[in-house]
CSV table of C-alpha atoms and ligand atoms in Angstrom, one decimal:
chain,number,residue,atom,x,y,z
A,56,MET,CA,33.4,-110.3,153.8
A,57,PRO,CA,31.5,-111.1,157.0
A,58,THR,CA,33.7,-112.4,159.8
A,59,THR,CA,31.7,-115.6,160.4
A,60,THR,CA,30.9,-118.1,157.8
A,61,ARG,CA,27.3,-117.8,156.7
A,62,VAL,CA,25.0,-120.6,155.7
A,63,PHE,CA,22.4,-120.3,152.9
A,64,ASN,CA,19.3,-119.4,154.8
A,65,PHE,CA,16.1,-120.6,153.2
A,66,SER,CA,14.0,-119.6,156.1
A,67,ALA,CA,10.4,-118.3,155.4
A,68,GLY,CA,10.9,-115.4,157.8
A,69,PRO,CA,12.7,-113.8,159.6
A,70,ALA,CA,14.8,-114.4,156.5
A,71,VAL,CA,18.1,-113.6,154.9
A,72,LEU,CA,19.1,-110.0,154.7
A,73,PRO,CA,21.5,-108.4,152.1
A,74,ILE,CA,25.1,-108.6,153.2
A,75,PRO,CA,25.8,-104.9,152.4
A,76,VAL,CA,22.9,-104.0,154.7
A,77,LEU,CA,24.2,-106.1,157.6
A,78,GLU,CA,27.7,-104.7,157.1
A,79,GLN,CA,26.4,-101.1,157.1
A,80,ALA,CA,24.4,-101.8,160.2
A,81,GLN,CA,27.4,-103.3,161.9
A,82,ARG,CA,29.4,-100.2,161.1
A,83,ASP,CA,26.7,-97.9,162.4
A,84,LEU,CA,25.8,-100.0,165.4
A,85,VAL,CA,27.9,-98.3,168.0
A,86,ALA,CA,27.7,-94.8,166.5
A,87,LEU,CA,26.1,-93.4,163.4
A,88,PRO,CA,28.6,-91.2,161.5
A,89,ALA,CA,28.5,-87.6,162.8
A,90,VAL,CA,25.9,-88.6,165.4
A,91,GLY,CA,27.9,-90.4,168.0
A,92,MET,CA,25.1,-92.7,169.0
A,93,SER,CA,23.7,-95.9,167.8
A,94,VAL,CA,20.4,-95.8,165.9
A,95,MET,CA,19.0,-97.7,168.8
A,96,GLU,CA,20.0,-94.9,171.2
A,97,VAL,CA,18.6,-91.8,169.4
A,98,SER,CA,15.2,-90.4,170.2
A,99,HIS,CA,12.4,-91.1,167.8
A,100,ARG,CA,11.6,-87.4,168.0
A,101,SER,CA,15.2,-86.4,166.9
A,102,LYS,CA,16.1,-84.9,163.6
A,103,VAL,CA,18.4,-87.9,163.0
A,104,PHE,CA,15.5,-90.4,163.3
A,105,GLU,CA,13.2,-88.1,161.3
A,106,ASP,CA,15.6,-88.2,158.5
A,107,LEU,CA,16.0,-92.0,158.7
A,108,LEU,CA,12.2,-92.4,158.6
A,109,ALA,CA,11.8,-89.9,155.7
A,110,GLY,CA,14.6,-91.8,153.9
A,111,ALA,CA,12.8,-95.2,154.3
A,112,ILE,CA,9.5,-93.7,153.1
A,113,ALA,CA,11.2,-92.0,150.2
A,114,GLY,CA,13.0,-95.2,149.3
A,115,ILE,CA,9.7,-97.2,149.1
A,116,ARG,CA,8.0,-94.3,147.2
A,117,GLU,CA,10.7,-94.2,144.6
A,118,LEU,CA,11.2,-98.0,144.2
A,119,ALA,CA,7.5,-98.8,143.9
A,120,GLY,CA,6.4,-95.6,142.3
A,121,VAL,CA,3.9,-95.1,145.1
A,122,PRO,CA,1.3,-92.5,144.0
A,123,SER,CA,1.2,-89.3,146.0
A,124,ASN,CA,-2.3,-90.0,147.3
A,125,TYR,CA,-1.0,-93.1,149.2
A,126,ARG,CA,0.4,-92.9,152.7
A,127,ILE,CA,3.2,-95.1,153.9
A,128,LEU,CA,3.1,-96.3,157.5
A,129,PHE,CA,5.4,-98.3,159.7
A,130,LEU,CA,3.4,-100.1,162.4
A,131,GLN,CA,3.9,-102.8,164.9
A,132,GLY,CA,2.1,-106.1,165.7
A,133,GLY,CA,3.1,-107.8,162.5
A,134,ALA,CA,0.8,-108.7,159.6
A,135,SER,CA,-1.3,-110.5,162.1
A,136,LEU,CA,-2.4,-107.2,163.7
A,137,GLN,CA,-3.4,-106.0,160.2
A,138,PHE,CA,-5.8,-109.0,160.0
A,139,SER,CA,-7.7,-107.0,162.7
A,140,MET,CA,-6.9,-103.4,161.8
A,141,ALA,CA,-8.0,-103.8,158.2
A,142,PRO,CA,-11.6,-104.7,159.1
A,143,MET,CA,-11.7,-102.5,162.1
A,144,ASN,CA,-10.9,-99.5,160.0
A,145,LEU,CA,-12.3,-100.3,156.6
A,146,LEU,CA,-15.3,-102.6,157.1
A,147,THR,CA,-18.2,-100.1,157.3
A,148,LYS,CA,-21.2,-100.9,159.5
A,149,GLY,CA,-23.8,-103.0,157.8
A,150,ALA,CA,-21.6,-103.8,154.9
A,151,THR,CA,-19.7,-106.9,153.8
A,152,ALA,CA,-16.1,-107.6,153.3
A,153,ASP,CA,-15.1,-110.1,150.6
A,154,TYR,CA,-12.2,-112.4,151.4
A,155,ILE,CA,-10.5,-114.8,149.0
A,156,ASP,CA,-9.3,-117.9,150.7
A,157,THR,CA,-6.0,-119.2,149.3
A,158,GLY,CA,-4.3,-120.7,152.3
A,159,THR,CA,-3.5,-120.7,156.0
A,160,TRP,CA,-2.8,-116.9,156.3
A,161,ALA,CA,-5.9,-116.0,154.3
A,162,VAL,CA,-7.9,-118.2,156.8
A,163,LYS,CA,-6.4,-116.3,159.7
A,164,ALA,CA,-7.3,-113.0,158.1
A,165,ILE,CA,-10.8,-114.3,157.6
A,166,GLU,CA,-11.1,-115.4,161.2
A,167,GLU,CA,-10.1,-112.0,162.5
A,168,ALA,CA,-12.4,-110.1,160.1
A,169,LYS,CA,-15.3,-112.2,161.3
A,170,ARG,CA,-14.8,-110.9,164.8
A,171,VAL,CA,-15.4,-107.4,163.4
A,172,GLY,CA,-18.2,-107.7,160.9
A,173,THR,CA,-19.8,-109.6,158.0
A,174,VAL,CA,-17.5,-111.6,155.8
A,175,ASN,CA,-18.2,-113.3,152.5
A,176,VAL,CA,-15.7,-115.8,151.4
A,177,ALA,CA,-15.8,-114.9,147.7
A,178,GLY,CA,-13.6,-117.7,146.5
A,179,SER,CA,-11.6,-120.6,148.0
A,180,THR,CA,-9.2,-123.2,146.7
A,181,LYS,CA,-9.3,-125.2,149.9
A,182,ALA,CA,-10.9,-128.2,148.0
A,183,ASP,CA,-7.7,-128.3,145.9
A,184,ARG,CA,-5.6,-128.2,149.1
A,185,TYR,CA,-4.7,-124.6,148.2
A,186,SER,CA,-2.5,-125.7,145.3
A,187,ARG,CA,-3.7,-122.9,143.1
A,188,ILE,CA,-5.1,-119.4,143.0
A,189,PRO,CA,-8.8,-119.1,141.9
A,190,THR,CA,-9.7,-117.8,138.5
A,191,GLN,CA,-11.6,-114.6,138.1
A,192,THR,CA,-14.7,-116.5,137.0
A,193,GLU,CA,-14.7,-118.6,140.2
A,194,LEU,CA,-15.1,-115.5,142.3
A,195,ARG,CA,-18.5,-114.5,143.8
A,196,LEU,CA,-17.9,-110.9,144.7
A,197,THR,CA,-20.4,-108.9,146.7
A,198,PRO,CA,-21.5,-105.8,144.8
A,199,ALA,CA,-20.6,-102.7,146.9
A,200,ALA,CA,-18.5,-104.7,149.3
A,201,SER,CA,-16.4,-102.6,151.8
A,202,TYR,CA,-13.3,-104.2,150.3
A,203,VAL,CA,-11.9,-107.4,148.8
A,204,HIS,CA,-9.0,-109.0,150.7
A,205,ILE,CA,-6.4,-111.2,149.0
A,206,THR,CA,-3.1,-112.8,150.1
A,207,THR,CA,-0.8,-112.0,147.2
A,208,ASN,CA,1.7,-114.8,148.1
A,209,ASN,CA,0.8,-117.8,150.1
A,210,THR,CA,4.0,-118.4,152.1
A,211,ILE,CA,3.0,-121.9,153.3
A,212,GLU,CA,1.4,-123.3,150.2
A,213,GLY,CA,3.8,-121.8,147.7
A,214,THR,CA,1.3,-120.1,145.4
A,215,GLU,CA,1.0,-116.5,144.3
A,216,TRP,CA,-1.5,-114.3,142.4
A,217,LYS,CA,0.1,-113.6,139.0
A,218,THR,CA,-2.2,-110.6,138.6
A,219,PRO,CA,-4.6,-109.2,141.2
A,220,PRO,CA,-8.3,-110.0,140.6
A,221,ASP,CA,-10.6,-107.5,138.9
A,222,VAL,CA,-12.7,-106.0,141.7
A,223,ALA,CA,-14.1,-103.0,139.8
A,224,ASP,CA,-14.4,-100.0,142.1
A,225,VAL,CA,-14.2,-101.9,145.4
A,226,PRO,CA,-10.9,-101.3,147.2
A,227,LEU,CA,-8.5,-104.2,147.0
A,228,VAL,CA,-6.8,-105.0,150.3
A,229,ALA,CA,-3.7,-107.2,150.2
A,230,ASP,CA,-1.6,-109.1,152.6
A,231,ALA,CA,1.7,-108.9,150.7
A,232,SER,CA,3.9,-110.1,153.5
A,233,SER,CA,5.8,-112.7,151.5
A,234,ASP,CA,6.2,-111.0,148.1
A,235,ILE,CA,6.2,-107.3,148.8
A,236,LEU,CA,8.7,-105.4,146.5
A,237,SER,CA,9.7,-108.6,144.8
A,238,GLY,CA,8.9,-106.9,141.5
A,239,PRO,CA,7.1,-103.9,140.0
A,240,ILE,CA,3.7,-103.3,141.5
A,241,ASP,CA,0.8,-101.2,140.3
A,242,LEU,CA,-0.2,-99.6,143.6
A,243,SER,CA,-3.2,-97.9,142.0
A,244,ARG,CA,-5.0,-101.3,141.9
A,245,PHE,CA,-4.9,-101.5,145.7
A,246,GLY,CA,-6.6,-99.5,148.4
A,247,LEU,CA,-4.4,-101.0,151.2
A,248,ILE,CA,-1.4,-103.2,151.2
A,249,TYR,CA,0.3,-104.5,154.3
A,250,ALA,CA,3.3,-106.6,154.9
A,251,GLY,CA,5.4,-107.8,157.9
A,252,ALA,CA,8.9,-106.7,157.2
A,253,GLN,CA,10.7,-109.9,158.1
A,254,LYS,CA,10.8,-111.5,154.6
A,255,ASN,CA,11.6,-108.9,151.9
A,256,LEU,CA,12.0,-105.6,153.8
A,257,GLY,CA,14.1,-106.0,157.0
A,258,PRO,CA,13.8,-107.4,160.5
A,259,SER,CA,10.7,-108.5,162.3
A,260,GLY,CA,8.8,-105.9,164.3
A,261,VAL,CA,8.0,-103.5,161.6
A,262,THR,CA,4.8,-103.8,159.4
A,263,LEU,CA,4.7,-101.8,156.2
A,264,VAL,CA,1.2,-100.4,155.5
A,265,MET,CA,0.4,-98.5,152.3
A,266,ILE,CA,-3.0,-97.0,152.2
A,267,ARG,CA,-5.0,-94.8,149.8
A,268,GLU,CA,-5.6,-91.5,151.5
A,269,ASP,CA,-9.4,-91.4,151.0
A,270,LEU,CA,-9.8,-94.7,152.9
A,271,LEU,CA,-8.4,-93.0,156.1
A,272,ALA,CA,-11.8,-91.3,156.3
A,273,ARG,CA,-13.3,-94.7,157.2
A,274,SER,CA,-11.4,-94.9,160.5
A,275,ASP,CA,-14.0,-94.4,163.2
A,276,GLU,CA,-13.2,-92.0,165.9
A,277,GLY,CA,-14.2,-94.6,168.5
A,278,LEU,CA,-11.4,-97.0,167.5
A,279,PRO,CA,-8.6,-97.7,170.0
A,280,THR,CA,-6.1,-94.9,169.2
A,281,MET,CA,-3.2,-97.2,168.3
A,282,LEU,CA,-5.4,-99.2,165.9
A,283,SER,CA,-6.6,-96.3,163.8
A,284,TYR,CA,-4.9,-95.9,160.4
A,285,LYS,CA,-6.1,-92.3,160.5
A,286,VAL,CA,-4.2,-91.5,163.7
A,287,GLN,CA,-1.1,-93.4,162.6
A,288,ALA,CA,-1.2,-91.4,159.3
A,289,GLU,CA,-1.8,-88.1,161.0
A,290,ASN,CA,1.2,-88.8,163.2
A,291,ASN,CA,3.5,-90.1,160.4
A,292,SER,CA,3.8,-93.4,162.3
A,293,LEU,CA,5.1,-91.5,165.4
A,294,TYR,CA,2.0,-91.6,167.6
A,295,ASN,CA,4.2,-93.7,169.9
A,296,THR,CA,7.7,-95.0,169.8
A,297,PRO,CA,8.1,-97.0,166.5
A,298,ASN,CA,10.7,-99.8,165.9
A,299,THR,CA,13.4,-97.3,165.1
A,300,PHE,CA,16.1,-100.0,164.4
A,301,GLY,CA,13.8,-101.9,162.1
A,302,ILE,CA,12.9,-98.8,160.1
A,303,TYR,CA,16.6,-97.9,159.8
A,304,ILE,CA,17.3,-101.4,158.4
A,305,LEU,CA,14.3,-101.2,156.1
A,306,GLY,CA,15.7,-98.0,154.7
A,307,LEU,CA,19.1,-99.6,154.1
A,308,VAL,CA,17.3,-102.5,152.3
A,309,MET,CA,15.6,-100.0,150.0
A,310,GLN,CA,19.0,-98.4,149.2
A,311,TRP,CA,20.3,-101.9,148.4
A,312,LEU,CA,17.3,-102.6,146.1
A,313,LYS,CA,17.9,-99.3,144.3
A,314,SER,CA,21.6,-100.1,143.9
A,315,LEU,CA,20.6,-103.4,142.1
A,316,GLY,CA,18.5,-101.4,139.6
A,317,GLY,CA,15.1,-101.3,141.4
A,318,LEU,CA,12.1,-103.6,141.2
A,319,SER,CA,12.4,-104.6,137.5
A,320,ALA,CA,15.9,-105.8,138.2
A,321,ILE,CA,15.0,-107.7,141.3
A,322,ALA,CA,12.1,-109.3,139.5
A,323,ARG,CA,14.4,-110.6,136.8
A,324,ILE,CA,16.7,-112.1,139.5
A,325,ASN,CA,13.8,-113.6,141.3
A,326,GLN,CA,12.5,-115.1,138.1
A,327,ARG,CA,15.9,-116.7,137.4
A,328,LYS,CA,16.2,-118.1,140.9
A,329,ALA,CA,12.7,-119.6,140.9
A,330,ALA,CA,13.1,-121.0,137.4
A,331,MET,CA,16.3,-122.8,138.4
A,332,LEU,CA,14.6,-124.6,141.3
A,333,TYR,CA,11.3,-125.4,139.5
A,334,SER,CA,13.2,-126.8,136.5
A,335,GLU,CA,15.1,-129.1,138.8
A,336,ILE,CA,11.9,-130.1,140.6
A,337,ASP,CA,10.3,-130.9,137.2
A,338,ARG,CA,13.3,-132.7,135.7
A,339,THR,CA,12.6,-136.4,136.6
A,340,GLY,CA,9.6,-136.8,138.9
A,341,PHE,CA,11.7,-137.6,142.0
A,342,TYR,CA,10.8,-134.2,143.4
A,343,ARG,CA,7.2,-133.0,143.1
A,344,GLY,CA,6.1,-129.4,143.3
A,345,THR,CA,3.0,-129.0,145.4
A,346,ALA,CA,1.6,-125.9,143.6
A,347,GLN,CA,0.0,-126.0,140.2
A,348,LYS,CA,2.3,-124.6,137.6
A,349,ASP,CA,0.4,-121.5,136.8
A,350,SER,CA,0.1,-120.6,140.5
A,351,ARG,CA,3.7,-121.2,141.5
A,352,SER,CA,5.3,-118.7,143.9
A,353,LEU,CA,8.6,-117.1,143.0
A,354,MET,CA,9.3,-116.6,146.7
A,355,ASN,CA,8.4,-119.9,148.4
A,356,VAL,CA,9.1,-123.0,146.4
A,357,THR,CA,7.3,-125.9,148.0
A,358,PHE,CA,8.0,-129.5,147.0
A,359,ARG,CA,7.8,-133.1,148.2
A,360,LEU,CA,9.9,-136.2,148.0
A,361,PRO,CA,8.7,-139.8,147.5
A,362,SER,CA,8.4,-140.3,151.3
A,363,GLU,CA,8.4,-138.4,154.5
A,364,ASP,CA,11.4,-140.3,155.6
A,365,LEU,CA,13.3,-139.1,152.6
A,366,GLU,CA,12.1,-135.6,153.3
A,367,LYS,CA,13.6,-135.8,156.8
A,368,THR,CA,16.8,-137.1,155.5
A,369,PHE,CA,16.9,-134.4,152.8
A,370,ASP,CA,16.4,-131.7,155.3
A,371,ARG,CA,19.0,-133.1,157.7
A,372,GLN,CA,21.7,-133.6,155.0
A,373,ALA,CA,20.9,-130.2,153.4
A,374,SER,CA,21.4,-128.5,156.8
A,375,ALA,CA,24.7,-130.3,157.3
A,376,ALA,CA,25.8,-129.1,153.8
A,377,GLY,CA,25.0,-125.4,154.7
A,378,PHE,CA,21.4,-125.2,153.3
A,379,ASP,CA,19.4,-124.2,156.3
A,380,GLY,CA,15.6,-123.8,156.9
A,381,LEU,CA,14.2,-126.1,154.1
A,382,LYS,CA,11.7,-127.9,156.2
A,383,GLY,CA,8.1,-127.1,155.1
A,384,HIS,CA,5.7,-125.4,157.4
A,385,ARG,CA,4.7,-127.8,160.2
A,386,SER,CA,1.0,-127.6,159.1
A,387,VAL,CA,1.7,-129.0,155.6
A,388,GLY,CA,5.0,-130.9,155.8
A,389,GLY,CA,7.3,-131.4,152.8
A,390,LEU,CA,10.1,-129.0,151.9
A,391,ARG,CA,10.1,-125.3,151.2
A,392,ALA,CA,12.9,-123.1,149.8
A,393,SER,CA,12.1,-119.5,150.6
A,394,ILE,CA,14.1,-117.4,148.2
A,395,TYR,CA,13.2,-113.8,148.9
A,396,ASN,CA,14.9,-110.8,147.3
A,397,ALA,CA,18.1,-111.0,149.4
A,398,PHE,CA,18.6,-114.8,148.9
A,399,PRO,CA,21.7,-115.1,146.7
A,400,GLU,CA,21.6,-116.8,143.3
A,401,GLU,CA,24.6,-119.0,144.2
A,402,GLY,CA,22.7,-120.4,147.1
A,403,VAL,CA,19.9,-121.6,144.7
A,404,ALA,CA,22.5,-123.0,142.3
A,405,GLY,CA,24.1,-124.8,145.3
A,406,LEU,CA,20.8,-126.3,146.3
A,407,VAL,CA,20.1,-127.5,142.8
A,408,ASP,CA,23.5,-129.3,142.8
A,409,PHE,CA,22.6,-130.8,146.2
A,410,MET,CA,19.2,-131.9,144.9
A,411,ARG,CA,20.8,-133.7,142.0
A,412,GLU,CA,23.3,-135.5,144.2
A,413,PHE,CA,20.6,-136.4,146.7
A,414,GLU,CA,18.5,-137.9,143.9
A,415,ARG,CA,21.5,-139.8,142.5
A,416,THR,CA,22.2,-141.3,145.9
A,417,HIS,CA,18.6,-141.8,147.2
A,418,GLY,CA,16.5,-142.0,144.0
B,591,LIG,N1,0.7,-113.2,156.2
B,591,LIG,C1,1.6,-114.0,155.5
B,591,LIG,C2,1.4,-114.2,154.0
B,591,LIG,C3,2.7,-114.5,156.2
B,591,LIG,O1,3.6,-115.2,155.5
B,591,LIG,C4,2.8,-114.3,157.6
B,591,LIG,C5,4.0,-114.8,158.3
B,591,LIG,N2,4.7,-115.8,157.8
B,591,LIG,C6,1.9,-113.6,158.2
B,591,LIG,C7,0.8,-113.0,157.5
B,591,LIG,C8,1.9,-113.3,159.7
B,591,LIG,O2,2.9,-112.3,159.9
B,591,LIG,P1,3.4,-111.8,161.3
B,591,LIG,O3,4.1,-112.9,161.9
B,591,LIG,O4,4.2,-110.6,160.9
B,591,LIG,O5,2.2,-111.4,162.1
């Protein structure tokens, strides 16, 4: 057991990490076994770190069944830098990139891509306050676009793509920051996937990038070196000093996922956790889910109460009861329970009990 009492952390990110991972990191912090140095003290060019890096990559490969023609990179700058790197590397001169606008983070990706080249917003659910994911028939895709960009899970609005759109032969590029490795994934449908690590993979400061090898040829030689996927791939993410500690933790998280039974097992757990919360939200009408049912996220459960005053009271009393981080994103208000892979089922059950009691006393 950890030495200090832990609250249930519903934060959208950085977010809760698995206890076995934190305990292992604690044991290794002063000295890795047989190394005599902390992971933070070893050279990124050492055999010790090379093995940690290879282990983290192998962990992802095995869990997600990553095909051999995909490269796995660990970069810095967060998902936000990928908003720029994706178009800088993949948006070919004179061509158009299609973006599907499903929320705040999609908008940010669009804004950055527009700085680089021509963007077509091929679909948007803004008119529905981003409460849903567009249907295939709503999309106006550009034939021969450089790529199509989606946000697989909309962290702020609480929606997710249940299946990626059909984009024919155009590479699909996905910001999967808030649902990466939350269940099985068919990588072959994507040309590029990126995700900040701080929700499902580890601490902040590492960005996972998975890219189909043939797309590396698009990285122009004139790009700033650090912003070139090609250079990063050629150097196995070691062009400069990477976030060694972050990659080490990410490797431990992969081992933890494997010990649970892999991505199918975690998907079942995630389904169960989300179902518990949504069924409580739907039970009486006191709580109101903000996402349309067929678009509901399994990772970020967003809901409202009858008034903003009640929402404030709910958040305050929940925090006092050990349920932390339930305030919705400042841009949309309301409440949000982020229940990523490492969020424990008993915390969800506890929140459901709290919600019932809150409704009984305030409803
Ligand atoms: N995309 C999504 C879907 C996110 O949820 C976030 C962060 N919450 C970002 C991008 C931005 O990530 P970062 O802070 O790593 O740049």
